[in-house]
Amino acid sequence: SLEFYAKGDLQHAFEAVRDVPADVRDERLLAYRASLLLAVGSVSDANAEIERALQLDPHNSDALALQTIIAVVQDDNAKALDVARSAVAAAPQSASALIALSYAQQAAFDLEGARDSVDRAVQFEPENALAWARLAELRSSFGDLDDALTAARRAAVLAPELSRTQTVLGFAYLTEVKTAQARDAFEKAIAFDQADPLPRLGHGLVEIREGKLDEGSRELEVAAS
């Protein structure tokens, strides 16, 4: 399942864990299934899996990290920060916990704190592609475009078949007006995940940047839909 998930193949990732017994008592598996459910927008089902995981282990950092992301999306910033700090306290060197904390900090307008959290994440887990992708985003938000591109390239090298890493790489290229490289990255991201709106948005911006307004507008419409 993890191999399929790393390639963005959610259908087969789900199928690989479909026959797990309903009464399973493995908090790691429950947290993982919650992450799969969140990837397809099933928040209520994901919450149920998270609650089961936390009943087995109240300090499971992966479950707490997922709970943080849900709180961020639901604009409950106080809860997001509180849960994220609990996740980091439970596993101080966990990249997933630190990434979740960075989102909570960003939602609370603490961009420097968010960047510091992800800096720690890549120090503890230098092979974590999602941590490098997140660092690229935050560096870009500070206008540190060269280092943002370096981090995005690192993420794409570590996980070249993940839509997320290719999307972040595309935006890093686009901020430096390297439209050919940005187009290539966005097209790869779209191929890896047809349902992700962000690479469609990026691809549309590339088209507009190159003067192809009709094509760009169509891509933006697809992203919005």
PDB file of C-alpha atoms in Angstrom:
ATOM      1  CA  SER A   1       0.000   0.000   0.000  1.00  0.00           C
ATOM      2  CA  LEU A   2       2.796   2.410   0.862  1.00  0.00           C
ATOM      3  CA  GLU A   3       4.482   1.754  -2.466  1.00  0.00           C
ATOM      4  CA  PHE A   4       1.280   2.602  -4.319  1.00  0.00           C
ATOM      5  CA  TYR A   5       0.699   5.654  -2.123  1.00  0.00           C
ATOM      6  CA  ALA A   6       4.195   6.974  -2.852  1.00  0.00           C
ATOM      7  CA  LYS A   7       3.356   6.832  -6.564  1.00  0.00           C
ATOM      8  CA  GLY A   8       0.072   8.670  -6.087  1.00  0.00           C
ATOM      9  CA  ASP A   9      -1.959   5.532  -6.908  1.00  0.00           C
ATOM     10  CA  LEU A  10      -4.600   5.899  -4.200  1.00  0.00           C
ATOM     11  CA  GLN A  11      -6.943   3.304  -5.654  1.00  0.00           C
ATOM     12  CA  HIS A  12      -4.439   0.473  -5.310  1.00  0.00           C
ATOM     13  CA  ALA A  13      -3.194   1.858  -1.982  1.00  0.00           C
ATOM     14  CA  PHE A  14      -6.733   1.491  -0.628  1.00  0.00           C
ATOM     15  CA  GLU A  15      -7.183  -1.951  -2.159  1.00  0.00           C
ATOM     16  CA  ALA A  16      -4.000  -3.217  -0.524  1.00  0.00           C
ATOM     17  CA  VAL A  17      -5.421  -2.587   2.973  1.00  0.00           C
ATOM     18  CA  ARG A  18      -9.066  -3.287   2.136  1.00  0.00           C
ATOM     19  CA  ASP A  19      -9.167  -6.724   3.761  1.00  0.00           C
ATOM     20  CA  VAL A  20      -7.640  -5.706   7.084  1.00  0.00           C
ATOM     21  CA  PRO A  21      -9.951  -6.976   9.878  1.00  0.00           C
ATOM     22  CA  ALA A  22     -12.386  -4.393  11.204  1.00  0.00           C
ATOM     23  CA  ASP A  23     -11.215  -4.961  14.773  1.00  0.00           C
ATOM     24  CA  VAL A  24      -7.536  -4.311  14.038  1.00  0.00           C
ATOM     25  CA  ARG A  25      -5.641  -2.813  16.990  1.00  0.00           C
ATOM     26  CA  ASP A  26      -2.622  -1.232  15.314  1.00  0.00           C
ATOM     27  CA  GLU A  27      -2.517   2.534  15.770  1.00  0.00           C
ATOM     28  CA  ARG A  28       0.083   2.922  13.004  1.00  0.00           C
ATOM     29  CA  LEU A  29      -2.192   1.269  10.452  1.00  0.00           C
ATOM     30  CA  LEU A  30      -5.190   3.279  11.648  1.00  0.00           C
ATOM     31  CA  ALA A  31      -3.261   6.551  11.275  1.00  0.00           C
ATOM     32  CA  TYR A  32      -2.089   5.488   7.829  1.00  0.00           C
ATOM     33  CA  ARG A  33      -5.641   4.664   6.719  1.00  0.00           C
ATOM     34  CA  ALA A  34      -6.721   8.068   8.028  1.00  0.00           C
ATOM     35  CA  SER A  35      -4.110   9.719   5.810  1.00  0.00           C
ATOM     36  CA  LEU A  36      -5.457   7.811   2.802  1.00  0.00           C
ATOM     37  CA  LEU A  37      -8.989   8.920   3.614  1.00  0.00           C
ATOM     38  CA  LEU A  38      -7.900  12.545   3.957  1.00  0.00           C
ATOM     39  CA  ALA A  39      -6.190  12.333   0.564  1.00  0.00           C
ATOM     40  CA  VAL A  40      -9.608  11.710  -1.004  1.00  0.00           C
ATOM     41  CA  GLY A  41     -11.464  14.199   1.197  1.00  0.00           C
ATOM     42  CA  SER A  42     -13.242  11.735   3.513  1.00  0.00           C
ATOM     43  CA  VAL A  43     -12.783  13.806   6.651  1.00  0.00           C
ATOM     44  CA  SER A  44     -15.426  12.156   8.835  1.00  0.00           C
ATOM     45  CA  ASP A  45     -14.104   8.653   8.102  1.00  0.00           C
ATOM     46  CA  ALA A  46     -10.550   9.869   8.671  1.00  0.00           C
ATOM     47  CA  ASN A  47     -11.553  11.367  12.023  1.00  0.00           C
ATOM     48  CA  ALA A  48     -13.008   8.026  13.078  1.00  0.00           C
ATOM     49  CA  GLU A  49      -9.732   6.254  12.287  1.00  0.00           C
ATOM     50  CA  ILE A  50      -7.744   8.953  14.104  1.00  0.00           C
ATOM     51  CA  GLU A  51      -9.909   8.611  17.200  1.00  0.00           C
ATOM     52  CA  ARG A  52      -9.418   4.823  17.202  1.00  0.00           C
ATOM     53  CA  ALA A  53      -5.651   5.282  16.868  1.00  0.00           C
ATOM     54  CA  LEU A  54      -5.555   7.771  19.758  1.00  0.00           C
ATOM     55  CA  GLN A  55      -7.621   5.454  21.949  1.00  0.00           C
ATOM     56  CA  LEU A  56      -4.894   2.840  21.484  1.00  0.00           C
ATOM     57  CA  ASP A  57      -2.083   5.360  21.894  1.00  0.00           C
ATOM     58  CA  PRO A  58      -2.987   8.926  22.999  1.00  0.00           C
ATOM     59  CA  HIS A  59       0.524  10.065  22.071  1.00  0.00           C
ATOM     60  CA  ASN A  60       0.650   8.703  18.512  1.00  0.00           C
ATOM     61  CA  SER A  61       2.357  11.558  16.694  1.00  0.00           C
ATOM     62  CA  ASP A  62       1.116  10.569  13.222  1.00  0.00           C
ATOM     63  CA  ALA A  63      -2.514  10.594  14.340  1.00  0.00           C
ATOM     64  CA  LEU A  64      -2.000  13.922  16.125  1.00  0.00           C
ATOM     65  CA  ALA A  65      -0.319  15.378  13.023  1.00  0.00           C
ATOM     66  CA  LEU A  66      -3.336  14.417  10.901  1.00  0.00           C
ATOM     67  CA  GLN A  67      -5.658  15.907  13.506  1.00  0.00           C
ATOM     68  CA  THR A  68      -3.640  19.117  13.244  1.00  0.00           C
ATOM     69  CA  ILE A  69      -4.119  19.329   9.477  1.00  0.00           C
ATOM     70  CA  ILE A  70      -7.872  18.846   9.839  1.00  0.00           C
ATOM     71  CA  ALA A  71      -8.004  21.648  12.415  1.00  0.00           C
ATOM     72  CA  VAL A  72      -6.013  23.955  10.121  1.00  0.00           C
ATOM     73  CA  VAL A  73      -8.386  23.336   7.207  1.00  0.00           C
ATOM     74  CA  GLN A  74     -11.361  23.943   9.493  1.00  0.00           C
ATOM     75  CA  ASP A  75      -9.826  27.275  10.636  1.00  0.00           C
ATOM     76  CA  ASP A  76      -9.518  26.134  14.244  1.00  0.00           C
ATOM     77  CA  ASN A  77      -6.049  27.620  14.657  1.00  0.00           C
ATOM     78  CA  ALA A  78      -5.903  27.375  18.447  1.00  0.00           C
ATOM     79  CA  LYS A  79      -6.684  23.650  18.370  1.00  0.00           C
ATOM     80  CA  ALA A  80      -4.261  23.124  15.480  1.00  0.00           C
ATOM     81  CA  LEU A  81      -1.372  24.656  17.430  1.00  0.00           C
ATOM     82  CA  ASP A  82      -2.234  22.774  20.597  1.00  0.00           C
ATOM     83  CA  VAL A  83      -2.482  19.384  18.875  1.00  0.00           C
ATOM     84  CA  ALA A  84       0.610  20.011  16.740  1.00  0.00           C
ATOM     85  CA  ARG A  85       2.695  20.802  19.824  1.00  0.00           C
ATOM     86  CA  SER A  86       1.450  17.577  21.389  1.00  0.00           C
ATOM     87  CA  ALA A  87       2.514  15.690  18.254  1.00  0.00           C
ATOM     88  CA  VAL A  88       6.010  17.188  18.395  1.00  0.00           C
ATOM     89  CA  ALA A  89       6.256  16.556  22.144  1.00  0.00           C
ATOM     90  CA  ALA A  90       5.377  12.902  21.519  1.00  0.00           C
ATOM     91  CA  ALA A  91       7.963  12.558  18.730  1.00  0.00           C
ATOM     92  CA  PRO A  92      10.391  15.514  18.686  1.00  0.00           C
ATOM     93  CA  GLN A  93      12.286  14.207  15.652  1.00  0.00           C
ATOM     94  CA  SER A  94       9.254  13.247  13.552  1.00  0.00           C
ATOM     95  CA  ALA A  95       9.144  15.086  10.226  1.00  0.00           C
ATOM     96  CA  SER A  96       5.388  14.561   9.900  1.00  0.00           C
ATOM     97  CA  ALA A  97       4.776  16.142  13.312  1.00  0.00           C
ATOM     98  CA  LEU A  98       7.045  19.090  12.521  1.00  0.00           C
ATOM     99  CA  ILE A  99       5.428  19.595   9.102  1.00  0.00           C
ATOM    100  CA  ALA A 100       1.997  19.602  10.752  1.00  0.00           C
ATOM    101  CA  LEU A 101       3.273  22.149  13.269  1.00  0.00           C
ATOM    102  CA  SER A 102       4.507  24.313  10.409  1.00  0.00           C
ATOM    103  CA  TYR A 103       1.006  24.431   8.887  1.00  0.00           C
ATOM    104  CA  ALA A 104      -0.491  25.375  12.261  1.00  0.00           C
ATOM    105  CA  GLN A 105       2.131  28.087  12.707  1.00  0.00           C
ATOM    106  CA  GLN A 106       1.528  29.432   9.206  1.00  0.00           C
ATOM    107  CA  ALA A 107      -2.219  29.557   9.862  1.00  0.00           C
ATOM    108  CA  ALA A 108      -1.398  31.633  12.952  1.00  0.00           C
ATOM    109  CA  PHE A 109       0.776  33.949  10.771  1.00  0.00           C
ATOM    110  CA  ASP A 110       4.014  32.733  12.346  1.00  0.00           C
ATOM    111  CA  LEU A 111       5.917  32.181   9.095  1.00  0.00           C
ATOM    112  CA  GLU A 112       9.349  32.266  10.698  1.00  0.00           C
ATOM    113  CA  GLY A 113       8.296  29.628  13.203  1.00  0.00           C
ATOM    114  CA  ALA A 114       6.861  27.528  10.372  1.00  0.00           C
ATOM    115  CA  ARG A 115      10.120  27.726   8.446  1.00  0.00           C
ATOM    116  CA  ASP A 116      12.147  26.842  11.536  1.00  0.00           C
ATOM    117  CA  SER A 117       9.949  23.778  12.145  1.00  0.00           C
ATOM    118  CA  VAL A 118      10.514  22.488   8.616  1.00  0.00           C
ATOM    119  CA  ASP A 119      14.231  23.241   8.825  1.00  0.00           C
ATOM    120  CA  ARG A 120      14.277  20.867  11.801  1.00  0.00           C
ATOM    121  CA  ALA A 121      12.216  18.312   9.858  1.00  0.00           C
ATOM    122  CA  VAL A 122      14.756  18.054   7.031  1.00  0.00           C
ATOM    123  CA  GLN A 123      17.609  17.871   9.544  1.00  0.00           C
ATOM    124  CA  PHE A 124      16.005  14.916  11.316  1.00  0.00           C
ATOM    125  CA  GLU A 125      14.754  13.206   8.134  1.00  0.00           C
ATOM    126  CA  PRO A 126      16.922  14.374   5.202  1.00  0.00           C
ATOM    127  CA  GLU A 127      15.359  11.772   2.893  1.00  0.00           C
ATOM    128  CA  ASN A 128      11.787  12.987   3.503  1.00  0.00           C
ATOM    129  CA  ALA A 129      10.573  14.398   0.186  1.00  0.00           C
ATOM    130  CA  LEU A 130       7.462  16.048   1.638  1.00  0.00           C
ATOM    131  CA  ALA A 131       9.570  17.920   4.179  1.00  0.00           C
ATOM    132  CA  TRP A 132      11.767  19.325   1.390  1.00  0.00           C
ATOM    133  CA  ALA A 133       8.680  20.271  -0.641  1.00  0.00           C
ATOM    134  CA  ARG A 134       7.237  22.100   2.357  1.00  0.00           C
ATOM    135  CA  LEU A 135      10.551  23.864   2.934  1.00  0.00           C
ATOM    136  CA  ALA A 136      10.545  24.997  -0.700  1.00  0.00           C
ATOM    137  CA  GLU A 137       7.103  26.558  -0.205  1.00  0.00           C
ATOM    138  CA  LEU A 138       8.163  28.442   2.898  1.00  0.00           C
ATOM    139  CA  ARG A 139      11.429  29.649   1.411  1.00  0.00           C
ATOM    140  CA  SER A 140       9.475  30.963  -1.555  1.00  0.00           C
ATOM    141  CA  SER A 141       7.100  32.835   0.763  1.00  0.00           C
ATOM    142  CA  PHE A 142      10.140  34.683   2.140  1.00  0.00           C
ATOM    143  CA  GLY A 143      11.320  35.548  -1.379  1.00  0.00           C
ATOM    144  CA  ASP A 144      14.285  33.178  -1.068  1.00  0.00           C
ATOM    145  CA  LEU A 145      13.737  31.881  -4.599  1.00  0.00           C
ATOM    146  CA  ASP A 146      17.100  30.234  -5.284  1.00  0.00           C
ATOM    147  CA  ASP A 147      17.036  28.199  -2.069  1.00  0.00           C
ATOM    148  CA  ALA A 148      13.360  27.412  -2.675  1.00  0.00           C
ATOM    149  CA  LEU A 149      14.241  25.919  -6.052  1.00  0.00           C
ATOM    150  CA  THR A 150      17.094  23.941  -4.476  1.00  0.00           C
ATOM    151  CA  ALA A 151      14.707  22.450  -1.909  1.00  0.00           C
ATOM    152  CA  ALA A 152      12.080  21.716  -4.562  1.00  0.00           C
ATOM    153  CA  ARG A 153      14.631  19.927  -6.726  1.00  0.00           C
ATOM    154  CA  ARG A 154      15.703  17.874  -3.742  1.00  0.00           C
ATOM    155  CA  ALA A 155      12.097  16.864  -3.087  1.00  0.00           C
ATOM    156  CA  ALA A 156      11.592  15.854  -6.722  1.00  0.00           C
ATOM    157  CA  VAL A 157      14.768  13.763  -6.726  1.00  0.00           C
ATOM    158  CA  LEU A 158      13.668  11.929  -3.579  1.00  0.00           C
ATOM    159  CA  ALA A 159      10.117  11.284  -4.828  1.00  0.00           C
ATOM    160  CA  PRO A 160       9.968  11.908  -8.592  1.00  0.00           C
ATOM    161  CA  GLU A 161       6.618  10.148  -9.063  1.00  0.00           C
ATOM    162  CA  LEU A 162       4.726  12.141  -6.455  1.00  0.00           C
ATOM    163  CA  SER A 163       2.375  14.827  -7.748  1.00  0.00           C
ATOM    164  CA  ARG A 164       3.120  17.012  -4.727  1.00  0.00           C
ATOM    165  CA  THR A 165       6.870  17.209  -5.314  1.00  0.00           C
ATOM    166  CA  GLN A 166       6.483  17.909  -9.023  1.00  0.00           C
ATOM    167  CA  THR A 167       3.881  20.591  -8.321  1.00  0.00           C
ATOM    168  CA  VAL A 168       6.112  22.397  -5.841  1.00  0.00           C
ATOM    169  CA  LEU A 169       9.002  22.130  -8.296  1.00  0.00           C
ATOM    170  CA  GLY A 170       6.807  23.615 -11.023  1.00  0.00           C
ATOM    171  CA  PHE A 171       5.917  26.641  -8.913  1.00  0.00           C
ATOM    172  CA  ALA A 172       9.566  27.089  -7.895  1.00  0.00           C
ATOM    173  CA  TYR A 173      10.539  27.211 -11.566  1.00  0.00           C
ATOM    174  CA  LEU A 174       7.633  29.516 -12.360  1.00  0.00           C
ATOM    175  CA  THR A 175       8.681  32.076  -9.744  1.00  0.00           C
ATOM    176  CA  GLU A 176      12.024  32.283 -11.563  1.00  0.00           C
ATOM    177  CA  VAL A 177      10.196  32.544 -14.936  1.00  0.00           C
ATOM    178  CA  LYS A 178      11.674  29.251 -16.150  1.00  0.00           C
ATOM    179  CA  THR A 179       8.492  28.359 -17.963  1.00  0.00           C
ATOM    180  CA  ALA A 180       9.755  25.365 -19.953  1.00  0.00           C
ATOM    181  CA  GLN A 181      10.948  23.592 -16.809  1.00  0.00           C
ATOM    182  CA  ALA A 182       7.784  24.624 -14.952  1.00  0.00           C
ATOM    183  CA  ARG A 183       5.588  23.227 -17.724  1.00  0.00           C
ATOM    184  CA  ASP A 184       7.441  19.910 -17.636  1.00  0.00           C
ATOM    185  CA  ALA A 185       7.041  19.593 -13.859  1.00  0.00           C
ATOM    186  CA  PHE A 186       3.337  20.497 -13.911  1.00  0.00           C
ATOM    187  CA  GLU A 187       2.627  18.033 -16.728  1.00  0.00           C
ATOM    188  CA  LYS A 188       4.302  15.271 -14.733  1.00  0.00           C
ATOM    189  CA  ALA A 189       2.279  16.213 -11.654  1.00  0.00           C
ATOM    190  CA  ILE A 190      -0.966  16.111 -13.638  1.00  0.00           C
ATOM    191  CA  ALA A 191      -0.080  12.687 -15.027  1.00  0.00           C
ATOM    192  CA  PHE A 192       0.570  11.383 -11.506  1.00  0.00           C
ATOM    193  CA  ASP A 193      -2.662  12.788 -10.042  1.00  0.00           C
ATOM    194  CA  GLN A 194      -5.429  13.798 -12.433  1.00  0.00           C
ATOM    195  CA  ALA A 195      -7.628  15.079  -9.598  1.00  0.00           C
ATOM    196  CA  ASP A 196      -5.120  17.513  -8.062  1.00  0.00           C
ATOM    197  CA  PRO A 197      -6.116  21.107  -8.924  1.00  0.00           C
ATOM    198  CA  LEU A 198      -2.774  22.743  -8.067  1.00  0.00           C
ATOM    199  CA  PRO A 199      -0.697  21.464 -11.028  1.00  0.00           C
ATOM    200  CA  ARG A 200      -3.599  22.459 -13.310  1.00  0.00           C
ATOM    201  CA  LEU A 201      -3.440  25.947 -11.806  1.00  0.00           C
ATOM    202  CA  GLY A 202       0.316  26.075 -12.332  1.00  0.00           C
ATOM    203  CA  HIS A 203       0.030  24.801 -15.895  1.00  0.00           C
ATOM    204  CA  GLY A 204      -2.567  27.465 -16.629  1.00  0.00           C
ATOM    205  CA  LEU A 205      -0.291  30.176 -15.253  1.00  0.00           C
ATOM    206  CA  VAL A 206       2.535  28.925 -17.491  1.00  0.00           C
ATOM    207  CA  GLU A 207       0.270  29.168 -20.542  1.00  0.00           C
ATOM    208  CA  ILE A 208      -0.787  32.702 -19.596  1.00  0.00           C
ATOM    209  CA  ARG A 209       2.828  33.696 -18.924  1.00  0.00           C
ATOM    210  CA  GLU A 210       3.683  32.559 -22.463  1.00  0.00           C
ATOM    211  CA  GLY A 211       0.800  34.536 -23.963  1.00  0.00           C
ATOM    212  CA  LYS A 212      -1.577  31.595 -24.531  1.00  0.00           C
ATOM    213  CA  LEU A 213      -4.546  33.150 -22.779  1.00  0.00           C
ATOM    214  CA  ASP A 214      -7.263  30.799 -24.061  1.00  0.00           C
ATOM    215  CA  GLU A 215      -5.317  27.666 -23.149  1.00  0.00           C
ATOM    216  CA  GLY A 216      -4.416  29.123 -19.776  1.00  0.00           C
ATOM    217  CA  SER A 217      -7.999  30.076 -19.008  1.00  0.00           C
ATOM    218  CA  ARG A 218      -9.168  26.557 -19.803  1.00  0.00           C
ATOM    219  CA  GLU A 219      -6.620  25.091 -17.406  1.00  0.00           C
ATOM    220  CA  LEU A 220      -7.749  27.489 -14.656  1.00  0.00           C
ATOM    221  CA  GLU A 221     -11.355  26.392 -15.246  1.00  0.00           C
ATOM    222  CA  VAL A 222     -10.322  22.746 -14.902  1.00  0.00           C
ATOM    223  CA  ALA A 223      -8.469  23.570 -11.676  1.00  0.00           C
ATOM    224  CA  ALA A 224     -11.513  25.363 -10.282  1.00  0.00           C
ATOM    225  CA  SER A 225     -13.852  22.511 -11.219  1.00  0.00           C
TER     226      SER A 225
END
